[in-house]
Short mmCIF file of C-alpha atoms in Angstrom, two decimals:
data_model
loop_
_atom_site.label_atom_id
_atom_site.label_comp_id
_atom_site.label_asym_id
_atom_site.label_seq_id
_atom_site.Cartn_x
_atom_site.Cartn_y
_atom_site.Cartn_z
CA MET A 1 0.21 0.54 -0.59
CA PHE A 2 1.23 3.17 -1.03
CA ASN A 3 -0.13 6.95 0.68
CA VAL A 4 0.11 9.18 -2.36
CA LYS A 5 0.04 12.35 0.17
CA LYS A 6 1.78 11.16 3.17
CA ASN A 7 5.19 9.15 0.73
CA ARG A 8 4.53 6.37 3.05
CA ALA A 9 4.29 2.86 1.78
CA VAL A 10 3.46 -0.48 3.94
CA LYS A 11 3.40 -4.10 2.92
CA TYR A 12 2.24 -6.29 3.72
CA VAL A 13 2.18 -10.91 3.82
CA LEU A 14 -0.90 -12.34 3.60
CA LYS A 15 -1.11 -14.50 5.77
CA GLN A 16 -1.62 -18.02 3.57
CA GLU A 17 -0.17 -18.84 0.41
CA CYS A 18 -2.18 -18.22 -2.62
CA PRO A 19 0.09 -18.22 -6.13
CA PHE A 20 -3.05 -17.63 -8.29
CA ALA A 21 -4.99 -14.60 -8.43
CA LYS A 22 -6.23 -13.94 -5.15
CA PHE A 23 -8.12 -10.56 -6.01
CA ASP A 24 -9.83 -8.77 -9.04
CA GLN A 25 -11.85 -6.59 -7.30
CA THR A 26 -11.26 -3.44 -4.26
CA ILE A 27 -14.59 -2.20 -2.41
CA ARG A 28 -14.57 1.31 -0.51
CA TYR A 29 -16.99 1.72 2.69
CA LYS A 30 -16.28 4.58 4.90
CA ASN A 31 -12.85 3.56 6.46
CA SER A 32 -12.66 1.19 4.82
CA LEU A 33 -12.01 -0.96 1.75
CA PHE A 34 -11.90 -4.41 0.93
CA LEU A 35 -10.52 -6.91 -1.35
CA LYS A 36 -12.92 -8.86 -2.90
CA PRO A 37 -11.08 -12.59 -3.10
CA LYS A 38 -11.67 -14.49 -6.89
CA CYS A 39 -9.23 -17.17 -5.40
CA TYR A 40 -7.71 -16.06 -2.02
CA PRO A 41 -9.57 -17.77 0.90
CA ALA A 42 -10.03 -14.87 2.71
CA ILE A 43 -11.86 -11.20 2.49
CA VAL A 44 -9.57 -8.83 3.43
CA ARG A 45 -10.12 -5.21 5.26
CA ILE A 46 -7.70 -2.45 5.94
CA ASN A 47 -8.06 0.36 7.48
CA LEU A 48 -7.65 3.52 5.30
CA ASP A 49 -6.73 4.90 8.72
CA SER A 50 -4.18 3.47 10.73
CA TYR A 51 -3.52 0.54 7.89
CA GLU A 52 -4.69 -2.27 9.91
CA ILE A 53 -5.12 -5.17 7.95
CA THR A 54 -7.53 -7.81 8.57
CA GLU A 55 -8.64 -10.67 7.32
CA PHE A 56 -11.84 -12.97 7.28
CA HIS A 57 -11.94 -16.53 6.97
CA THR A 58 -14.07 -18.38 8.21
CA CYS A 59 -16.93 -16.92 6.37
CA ILE A 60 -14.87 -17.61 2.71
CA LYS A 61 -14.58 -21.68 3.57
CA GLU A 62 -17.51 -22.99 2.85
CA PHE A 63 -17.19 -21.61 -1.05
CA GLU A 64 -13.24 -23.52 -1.19
CA ASN A 65 -13.29 -26.18 -3.33
CA ASP A 66 -10.69 -28.41 -4.24
CA LYS A 67 -8.40 -26.27 -6.45
CA PRO A 68 -7.20 -23.90 -5.37
CA GLN A 69 -6.27 -21.75 -8.38
CA ASN A 70 -10.32 -22.51 -9.47
CA ALA A 71 -12.09 -19.28 -8.50
CA LYS A 72 -14.25 -18.47 -5.95
CA PHE A 73 -16.30 -15.14 -6.48
CA VAL A 74 -15.45 -13.07 -9.76
CA TRP A 75 -17.76 -9.65 -11.03
CA ALA A 76 -20.70 -10.70 -9.60
CA THR A 77 -20.50 -8.49 -6.26
CA ALA A 78 -23.24 -5.09 -5.14
CA THR A 79 -23.75 -3.78 -2.60
CA ARG A 80 -26.13 -2.79 -0.47
CA ASP A 81 -26.61 -0.22 2.39
CA ASN A 82 -23.26 -1.87 4.44
CA PHE A 83 -23.24 -5.01 2.98
CA LEU A 84 -21.53 -6.78 0.63
CA TYR A 85 -22.49 -9.11 -1.76
CA MET A 86 -20.88 -11.63 -3.82
CA ALA A 87 -22.65 -14.71 -5.64
CA SER A 88 -20.20 -17.75 -6.76
CA LEU A 89 -19.46 -18.40 -9.70
CA ASN A 90 -19.70 -22.05 -8.84
CA ASP A 91 -22.39 -22.66 -7.60
CA SER A 92 -26.03 -21.05 -6.62
CA ARG A 93 -25.33 -19.17 -3.35
CA MET A 94 -24.65 -15.71 -1.98
CA LEU A 95 -22.38 -14.83 0.26
CA ILE A 96 -23.75 -11.76 2.28
CA PHE A 97 -21.13 -9.74 4.83
CA ASP A 98 -22.09 -6.87 6.73
CA MET A 99 -19.14 -4.57 6.11
CA ASP A 100 -19.83 -3.25 9.64
CA SER A 101 -19.77 -5.91 12.08
CA TYR A 102 -17.95 -8.61 9.99
CA GLU A 103 -19.84 -11.33 10.18
CA PHE A 104 -22.27 -13.12 7.38
CA GLU A 105 -25.02 -15.12 6.17
CA VAL A 106 -25.06 -17.05 3.19
CA LYS A 107 -28.47 -17.54 0.77
CA SER A 108 -29.24 -19.59 -1.65
CA ILE A 109 -30.41 -18.81 -4.70
CA GLY A 110 -32.94 -20.89 -6.21
CA GLU A 111 -31.66 -24.82 -7.12
CA TYR A 112 -29.82 -24.20 -10.15
CA ASN A 113 -26.57 -26.33 -11.61
CA PHE A 114 -24.80 -23.45 -12.22
CA GLY A 115 -22.85 -20.03 -10.83
CA PHE A 116 -22.90 -16.69 -11.94
CA PHE A 117 -20.38 -14.55 -13.82
CA SER A 118 -21.64 -10.77 -12.50
CA MET A 119 -24.71 -9.05 -11.16
CA CYS A 120 -26.06 -5.78 -10.90
CA PHE A 121 -28.49 -4.02 -8.03
CA ASP A 122 -31.15 -1.73 -8.68
CA GLY A 123 -32.41 -1.02 -5.01
CA GLU A 124 -35.37 -3.90 -5.56
CA PHE A 125 -33.35 -7.81 -7.73
CA PHE A 126 -30.52 -8.71 -7.91
CA TRP A 127 -29.95 -9.39 -11.68
CA LEU A 128 -27.15 -11.90 -12.48
CA SER A 129 -26.07 -13.47 -15.59
CA ALA A 130 -25.10 -17.28 -15.06
CA TRP A 131 -21.95 -18.38 -16.06
CA LYS A 132 -21.69 -21.06 -18.82
CA LYS A 133 -24.95 -21.07 -19.13
CA GLY A 134 -27.42 -18.61 -21.56
CA PHE A 135 -29.64 -17.06 -18.22
CA ILE A 136 -30.00 -13.99 -16.56
CA ILE A 137 -31.86 -14.55 -13.26
CA LYS A 138 -33.38 -11.95 -11.06
CA TRP A 139 -33.66 -12.30 -7.62
CA GLU A 140 -36.10 -11.10 -4.81
CA GLU A 141 -33.57 -11.14 -1.52
CA GLN A 142 -36.84 -11.26 0.68
CA THR A 143 -38.99 -13.89 -0.61
CA GLY A 144 -36.49 -15.48 -2.05
CA GLN A 145 -38.21 -16.60 -5.34
CA CYS A 146 -36.75 -16.62 -8.89
CA TRP A 147 -37.33 -15.51 -12.10
CA GLU A 148 -35.80 -17.48 -15.47
CA PHE A 149 -34.69 -14.51 -18.43
CA GLU A 150 -32.90 -17.01 -21.47
CA TYR A 151 -31.54 -15.30 -23.97
CA TYR A 152 -29.86 -18.44 -26.12
CA PRO A 153 -32.06 -20.72 -25.86
CA ASN A 154 -30.21 -22.61 -29.41
CA ALA A 155 -27.01 -22.36 -28.41
CA SER A 156 -24.23 -25.42 -28.63
CA SER A 157 -23.48 -26.86 -25.66
CA ASP A 158 -19.74 -25.62 -26.57
CA ILE A 159 -20.50 -22.10 -27.17
CA GLN A 160 -22.42 -22.27 -23.98
CA ALA A 161 -19.30 -22.66 -22.04
CA LEU A 162 -18.14 -19.32 -23.08
CA ILE A 163 -20.48 -18.48 -22.24
CA GLY A 164 -20.60 -15.00 -19.45
CA ALA A 165 -21.90 -11.80 -19.69
CA ASP A 166 -21.47 -7.88 -18.01
CA LEU A 167 -24.77 -6.86 -16.95
CA VAL A 168 -25.82 -2.82 -17.57
CA ASP A 169 -28.75 -2.14 -15.60
CA THR A 170 -30.31 1.96 -17.16
CA GLY A 171 -33.87 1.91 -15.25
CA GLU A 172 -36.13 -0.08 -17.74
CA LYS A 173 -33.72 -2.33 -18.92
CA ILE A 174 -30.70 -4.95 -18.87
CA PHE A 175 -27.89 -4.74 -20.87
CA ILE A 176 -26.32 -7.94 -21.68
CA PHE A 177 -22.61 -7.41 -23.33
CA GLN A 178 -20.93 -10.95 -23.46
CA ARG A 179 -17.61 -11.28 -22.81
CA ASN A 180 -16.65 -14.17 -25.86
CA PHE A 181 -19.25 -12.82 -28.80
CA GLN A 182 -19.99 -9.48 -30.68
CA ASP A 183 -23.36 -10.00 -29.40
CA ILE A 184 -25.26 -7.60 -27.23
CA TYR A 185 -29.05 -7.40 -25.94
CA THR A 186 -31.18 -5.46 -24.09
CA LEU A 187 -33.94 -7.24 -21.19
CA ASP A 188 -37.14 -5.46 -20.86
CA LYS A 189 -37.41 -5.54 -17.30
CA SER A 190 -41.17 -4.74 -16.99
CA SER A 191 -42.27 -7.54 -19.21
CA GLY A 192 -39.32 -10.02 -19.88
CA ILE A 193 -38.51 -9.22 -23.11
CA ILE A 194 -35.01 -9.66 -24.33
CA ASN A 195 -34.56 -8.39 -27.60
CA LYS A 196 -31.37 -8.52 -29.59
CA LEU A 197 -29.17 -4.96 -30.11
CA PRO A 198 -29.37 -4.32 -34.81
CA VAL A 199 -25.65 -3.30 -34.06
CA SER A 200 -23.24 -4.67 -36.19
CA LEU A 201 -20.20 -4.24 -35.94
CA TYR A 202 -18.61 -6.93 -36.83
CA ARG A 203 -18.26 -9.30 -39.75
CA ASN A 204 -21.32 -12.31 -38.20
CA ILE A 205 -20.64 -14.89 -36.35
CA SER A 206 -21.93 -18.37 -35.97
CA THR A 207 -23.24 -18.09 -32.25
CA ASN A 208 -23.89 -22.04 -33.06
CA LYS A 209 -20.20 -22.51 -34.63
CA LEU A 210 -16.80 -23.36 -32.41
CA SER A 211 -15.12 -22.85 -34.34
CA GLU A 212 -16.15 -19.50 -35.69
CA VAL A 213 -16.00 -18.00 -32.05
CA LYS A 214 -13.01 -15.35 -31.83
CA GLN A 215 -12.89 -13.00 -29.30
CA THR A 216 -15.69 -10.45 -30.22
CA GLY A 217 -16.79 -9.49 -27.14
CA TYR A 218 -17.22 -6.83 -24.73
CA TRP A 219 -15.02 -5.56 -21.44
CA TYR A 220 -16.22 -4.27 -18.83
CA ALA A 221 -18.66 -2.06 -20.01
CA ARG A 222 -20.50 0.30 -17.31
CA LEU A 223 -22.41 3.73 -17.14
CA PHE A 224 -21.55 6.27 -17.14
CA ASN A 225 -23.90 9.83 -17.50
CA LYS A 226 -26.50 7.65 -19.35
CA GLU A 227 -23.99 6.14 -21.89
CA ILE A 228 -22.93 2.20 -21.84
CA MET A 229 -19.32 2.27 -21.98
CA ALA A 230 -17.79 -1.06 -23.63
CA PHE A 231 -14.27 -1.89 -23.55
CA SER A 232 -13.98 -3.90 -27.06
CA PRO A 233 -11.08 -6.61 -27.29
CA TYR A 234 -12.08 -7.45 -31.47
CA ASP A 235 -10.41 -3.95 -32.37
CA TYR A 236 -9.09 -2.89 -29.35
CA SER A 237 -11.64 0.36 -29.00
CA LEU A 238 -13.66 1.49 -26.87
CA ARG A 239 -17.72 1.76 -27.86
CA ILE A 240 -20.38 4.76 -26.93
CA PHE A 241 -24.28 3.68 -26.94
CA ASP A 242 -26.92 5.69 -25.25
CA ILE A 243 -29.48 3.79 -23.12
CA GLN A 244 -31.54 2.64 -26.19
CA GLY A 245 -28.66 0.56 -27.12
CA ASN A 246 -27.77 2.43 -30.11
CA GLU A 247 -24.50 2.99 -31.42
CA LYS A 248 -22.58 6.42 -31.14
CA ASN A 249 -19.26 6.61 -30.62
CA ILE A 250 -16.06 5.15 -31.02
CA TYR A 251 -12.72 5.41 -29.55
CA PRO A 252 -9.56 3.21 -30.58
CA CYS A 253 -7.67 3.03 -27.89
CA LYS A 254 -3.93 0.92 -29.72
CA MET A 255 -1.15 2.67 -30.92
CA ASN A 256 -0.36 1.85 -34.67
CA LYS A 257 2.23 -0.31 -35.78
CA GLU A 258 4.97 2.21 -36.50
CA GLY A 259 4.43 3.88 -33.42
CA LEU A 260 4.18 0.36 -31.44
CA PHE A 261 7.56 -0.37 -33.17
CA ASP A 262 9.12 2.94 -32.56
CA LEU A 263 7.90 2.26 -28.91
CA GLU A 264 9.48 -0.91 -28.64
CA ARG A 265 12.95 -0.67 -30.40
CA ARG A 266 13.55 1.95 -28.23
CA THR A 267 12.64 0.42 -24.82
CA ILE A 268 14.71 -3.26 -25.85
CA GLU A 269 17.56 -0.99 -27.22
CA ALA A 270 17.45 1.32 -23.21
CA CYS A 271 17.03 -2.32 -21.54
CA TYR A 272 19.90 -3.30 -23.20
CA VAL A 273 22.25 -0.82 -22.68
CA ARG A 274 21.72 0.60 -19.32
CA GLU A 275 20.12 -3.26 -17.90
CA ALA A 276 20.98 -5.77 -19.93
CA LEU A 277 17.03 -7.12 -18.75
CA PRO A 278 14.57 -9.72 -20.95
CA TYR A 279 12.20 -8.97 -23.26
CA TYR A 280 9.11 -11.38 -24.70
CA ILE A 281 7.61 -9.88 -28.08
CA ASN A 282 3.81 -9.77 -27.29
CA GLU A 283 3.76 -13.32 -30.53
CA GLY A 284 1.01 -13.39 -30.58
CA SER A 285 0.18 -9.55 -31.90
CA ILE A 286 3.21 -8.91 -33.54
CA GLY A 287 4.23 -12.47 -36.04
CA ILE A 288 8.59 -13.02 -35.79
CA SER A 289 8.60 -11.91 -39.39
CA GLU A 290 6.67 -8.65 -38.32
CA TYR A 291 9.38 -7.89 -36.00
CA ILE A 292 12.67 -9.32 -37.89
CA ASP A 293 11.71 -6.73 -40.69
CA TYR A 294 11.30 -3.64 -38.18
CA ALA A 295 14.43 -5.29 -36.72
CA ILE A 296 16.48 -5.00 -39.90
CA ASN A 297 15.56 -1.85 -41.16
CA SER A 298 16.02 0.04 -37.15
CA ASP A 299 18.95 1.50 -36.13
CA SER A 300 19.51 -1.00 -33.91
CA TYR A 301 22.78 -2.65 -32.68
CA PHE A 302 22.22 -5.45 -33.24
CA LYS A 303 20.66 -5.36 -36.76
CA LYS A 304 23.25 -7.61 -38.24
CA GLU A 305 22.79 -10.35 -35.61
CA ILE A 306 18.47 -10.48 -36.40
CA ILE A 307 19.06 -10.67 -40.41
CA SER A 308 19.83 -14.41 -39.24
CA TYR A 309 17.57 -15.52 -36.37
CA GLU A 310 14.25 -15.89 -39.08
CA LYS A 311 14.86 -19.46 -40.71
CA ASN A 312 16.19 -20.65 -36.58
CA MET A 313 13.06 -18.42 -34.47
CA SER A 314 9.26 -20.33 -34.59
CA TYR A 315 6.99 -18.04 -33.25
CA MET A 316 4.50 -21.27 -32.85
CA ASP A 317 6.35 -22.55 -29.75
CA GLY A 318 6.27 -19.87 -27.69
CA LEU A 319 9.88 -19.33 -26.69
CA SER A 320 11.30 -17.17 -29.72
CA GLY A 321 11.69 -14.02 -27.62
CA ALA A 322 13.78 -15.99 -25.51
CA ASN A 323 15.47 -17.49 -27.22
CA ILE A 324 15.76 -14.06 -29.17
CA HIS A 325 17.09 -12.42 -26.61
CA GLN A 326 19.87 -15.24 -25.51
CA ARG A 327 21.26 -15.19 -28.65
CA ILE A 328 21.31 -10.85 -29.29
CA ILE A 329 22.86 -11.53 -25.20
CA LYS A 330 25.72 -13.47 -26.59
CA SER A 331 26.48 -11.41 -29.67
CA VAL A 332 26.44 -8.10 -27.90
CA VAL A 333 29.21 -9.83 -25.23
CA GLU A 334 30.66 -10.97 -27.58
CA GLU A 335 31.23 -7.36 -29.49
CA ARG A 336 31.58 -5.23 -26.61
CA GLY A 337 33.64 -7.25 -24.60
CA TYR A 338 31.02 -7.62 -21.07
CA LYS A 339 32.16 -10.44 -19.06
#
């Protein structure tokens, strides 16, 4: 933890080892910051005044599984007054944690055989998107009553396994943004009618053919000033919709190829000149042949060595970045007499 105003840092070692994704969200409440666990077996509270750290393990024990690398919770979280709600990723249960007294309660959300990916609370009902199922569940906490809304009725089991959706509440409707598909749906909260938005952003991809599924969906969809902002990893852009579902603006969030190559060249050279730190090119985004073309035409001191790499490197094994690093280190040592 680092206090920017006081220029003070505090290090805290967690009580249990967890080499996997420990936390994926923070919740600010009064003078506390709560770390919501993904794989870590506790909710962690940080007192922002005293920097005191408290771990709450008992409330998470009921959600433990045999594989600690498996997530217990993801983004199905919401707050209501002093309560933090966390829906399980693996079954239909809800952890309700009191952020004042630190007491907790576990409630069942129907009797479903699936967990939940994301959630929103509209002041009266909780709306949850099922994990690996094309369902939205409407849950009333006081009565325990549930309503089901299905938006992928004909999807194959392979496609169902990829389903996970962000939910955005706009008042009258719930917007459903898929993580792995281009489809955007709206659920009318009064009538229960589900519609697919007529937004043709990308090529048409069938949701019944697994081989055609690409990373075309949306990550991080949120409502801001009566506009919906959704980030698309398909083309690295921020897409803005109004609350009727009309696309308004697209903002690219990526550098052009020339700018990226120039930045990478300067970064790599700076690392070698100063610290000889390893670099690993993003082989999924930039092919090794493209990297070689750029390196040959650059002013880098390893230009002549890189020419011979193309016949030796294969980006399919995922090791070309490491191999190139070792070869360049060797050439630098030999050429400049470093020891």
